[in-house]
Short mmCIF file of C-alpha atoms in Angstrom, two decimals:
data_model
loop_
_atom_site.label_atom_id
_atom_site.label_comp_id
_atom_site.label_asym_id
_atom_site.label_seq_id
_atom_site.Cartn_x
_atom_site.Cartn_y
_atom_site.Cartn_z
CA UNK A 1 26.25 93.64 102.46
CA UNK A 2 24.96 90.33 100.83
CA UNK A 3 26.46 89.80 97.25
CA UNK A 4 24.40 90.40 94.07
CA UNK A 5 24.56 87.84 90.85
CA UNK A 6 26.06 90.04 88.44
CA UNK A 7 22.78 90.37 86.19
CA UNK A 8 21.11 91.76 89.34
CA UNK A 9 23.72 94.29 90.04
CA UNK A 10 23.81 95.74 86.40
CA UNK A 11 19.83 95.85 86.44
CA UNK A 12 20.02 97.19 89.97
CA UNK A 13 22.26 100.25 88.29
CA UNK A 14 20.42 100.33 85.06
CA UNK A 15 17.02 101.20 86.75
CA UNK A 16 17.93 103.60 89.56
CA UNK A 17 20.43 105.48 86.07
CA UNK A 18 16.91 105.61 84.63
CA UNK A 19 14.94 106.66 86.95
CA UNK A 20 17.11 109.10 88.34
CA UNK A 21 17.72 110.58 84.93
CA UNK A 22 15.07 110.58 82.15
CA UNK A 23 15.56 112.55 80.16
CA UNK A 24 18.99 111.11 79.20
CA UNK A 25 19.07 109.12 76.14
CA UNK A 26 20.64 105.94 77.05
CA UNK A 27 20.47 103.63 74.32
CA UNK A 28 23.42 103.60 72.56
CA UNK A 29 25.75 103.36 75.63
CA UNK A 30 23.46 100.52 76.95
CA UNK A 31 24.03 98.89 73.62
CA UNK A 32 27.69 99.42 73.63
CA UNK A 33 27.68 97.99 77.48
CA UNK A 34 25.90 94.96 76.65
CA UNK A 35 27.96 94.21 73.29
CA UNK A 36 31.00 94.19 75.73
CA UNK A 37 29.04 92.07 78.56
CA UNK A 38 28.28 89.62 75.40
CA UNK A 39 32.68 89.58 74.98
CA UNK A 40 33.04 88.82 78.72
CA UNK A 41 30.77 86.03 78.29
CA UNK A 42 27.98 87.47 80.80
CA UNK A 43 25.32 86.30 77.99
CA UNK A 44 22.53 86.23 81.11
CA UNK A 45 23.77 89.92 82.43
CA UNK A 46 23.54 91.13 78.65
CA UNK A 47 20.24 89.89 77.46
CA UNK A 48 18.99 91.31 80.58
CA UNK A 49 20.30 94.44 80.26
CA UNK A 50 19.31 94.77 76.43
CA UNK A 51 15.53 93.67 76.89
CA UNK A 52 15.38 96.16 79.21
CA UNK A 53 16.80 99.04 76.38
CA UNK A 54 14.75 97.20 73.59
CA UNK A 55 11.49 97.91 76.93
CA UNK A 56 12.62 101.48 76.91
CA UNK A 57 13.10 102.24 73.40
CA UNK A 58 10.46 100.49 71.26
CA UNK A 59 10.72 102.09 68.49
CA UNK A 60 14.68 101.27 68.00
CA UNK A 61 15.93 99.20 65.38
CA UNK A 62 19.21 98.94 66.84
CA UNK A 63 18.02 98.11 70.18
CA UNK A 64 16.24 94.96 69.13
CA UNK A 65 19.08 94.22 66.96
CA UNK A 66 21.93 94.62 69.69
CA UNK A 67 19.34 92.43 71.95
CA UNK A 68 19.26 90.00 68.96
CA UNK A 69 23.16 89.33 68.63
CA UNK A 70 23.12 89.00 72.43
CA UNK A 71 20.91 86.02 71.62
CA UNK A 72 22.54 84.68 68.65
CA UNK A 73 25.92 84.79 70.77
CA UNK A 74 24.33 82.92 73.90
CA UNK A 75 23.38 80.25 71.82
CA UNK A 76 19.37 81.13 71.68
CA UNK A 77 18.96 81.23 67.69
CA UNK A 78 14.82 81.35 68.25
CA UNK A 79 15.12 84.57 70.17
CA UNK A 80 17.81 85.62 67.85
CA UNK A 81 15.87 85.39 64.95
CA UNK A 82 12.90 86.43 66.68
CA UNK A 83 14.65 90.26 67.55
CA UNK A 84 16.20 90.44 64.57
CA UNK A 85 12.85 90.39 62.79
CA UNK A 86 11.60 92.87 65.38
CA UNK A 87 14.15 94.88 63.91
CA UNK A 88 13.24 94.85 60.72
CA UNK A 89 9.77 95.42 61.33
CA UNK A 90 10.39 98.51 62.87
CA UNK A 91 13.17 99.70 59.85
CA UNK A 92 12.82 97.37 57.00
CA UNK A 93 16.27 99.12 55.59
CA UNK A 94 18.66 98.00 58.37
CA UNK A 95 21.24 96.14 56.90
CA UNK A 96 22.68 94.59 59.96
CA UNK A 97 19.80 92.95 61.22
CA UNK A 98 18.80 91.10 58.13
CA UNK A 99 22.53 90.42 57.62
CA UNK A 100 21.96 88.82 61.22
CA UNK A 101 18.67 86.97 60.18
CA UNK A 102 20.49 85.92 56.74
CA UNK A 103 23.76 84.70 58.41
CA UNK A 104 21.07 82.18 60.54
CA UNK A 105 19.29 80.50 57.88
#
C-alpha cells in the first residue's frame, strides 16, 4: 500500500467517519483533534481537518474559532483574523474569538 501525507490520511478518515455516520455530531471531537494536531505541529493536517468541521457546521462559532487559532498558530494571521471574525458574526458574544481577534491587533 502506497503511503499517504498525513493531511490526506486524516481527511481520508474524516470523510468516510462522516459519511458512514451522520447523524453523529462530530464537532467538538474534531475540534479537540485538530487543537492537538496544532501541538504536534501538523499546522497543514489541522487547518485541513478544521475547514472541513467549520464546511460541516456553518453555523458554529466554535468551529470557525478552533479553525482560526489553527491559523493564528501556523503563522497565517490574515486567515486568522479572517475566522475569527466569522466567528463573531455568527455569535457576537463569544469571548474567545474576539479575545483571539484582540490579542492580533
Amino acid at each position: 500500500m502506497a503511503k499517504m501525507r498525513p493531511a490526506v490520511s486524516v481527511m481520508w478518515t474524516y470523510r468516510t467517519f462522516r459519511a458512514a455516520n451522520p447523524a453523529i455530531d462530530t464537532r467538538d471531537g474534531i475540534e479537540f483533534v485538530g487543537y492537538q494536531m496544532v501541538k504536534m505541529g501538523d499546522f497543514r493536517g489541522a487547518i485541513e481537518l478544521l475547514k472541513a468541521n467549520a464546511a460541516n457546521y456553518p453555523k458554529s462559532a466554535s468551529a470557525q474559532y478552533a479553525l482560526g487559532r489553527a491559523y493564528k498558530a501556523a503563522g497565517d494571521a490574515a486567515n486568522a483574523r479572517a475566522s475569527f471574525q466569522k466567528a463573531l458574526e455568527i455569535d457576537p458574544n463569544f469571548k474567545k474569538a474576539s479575545d483571539g481577534l484582540n490579542a492580533m491587533r
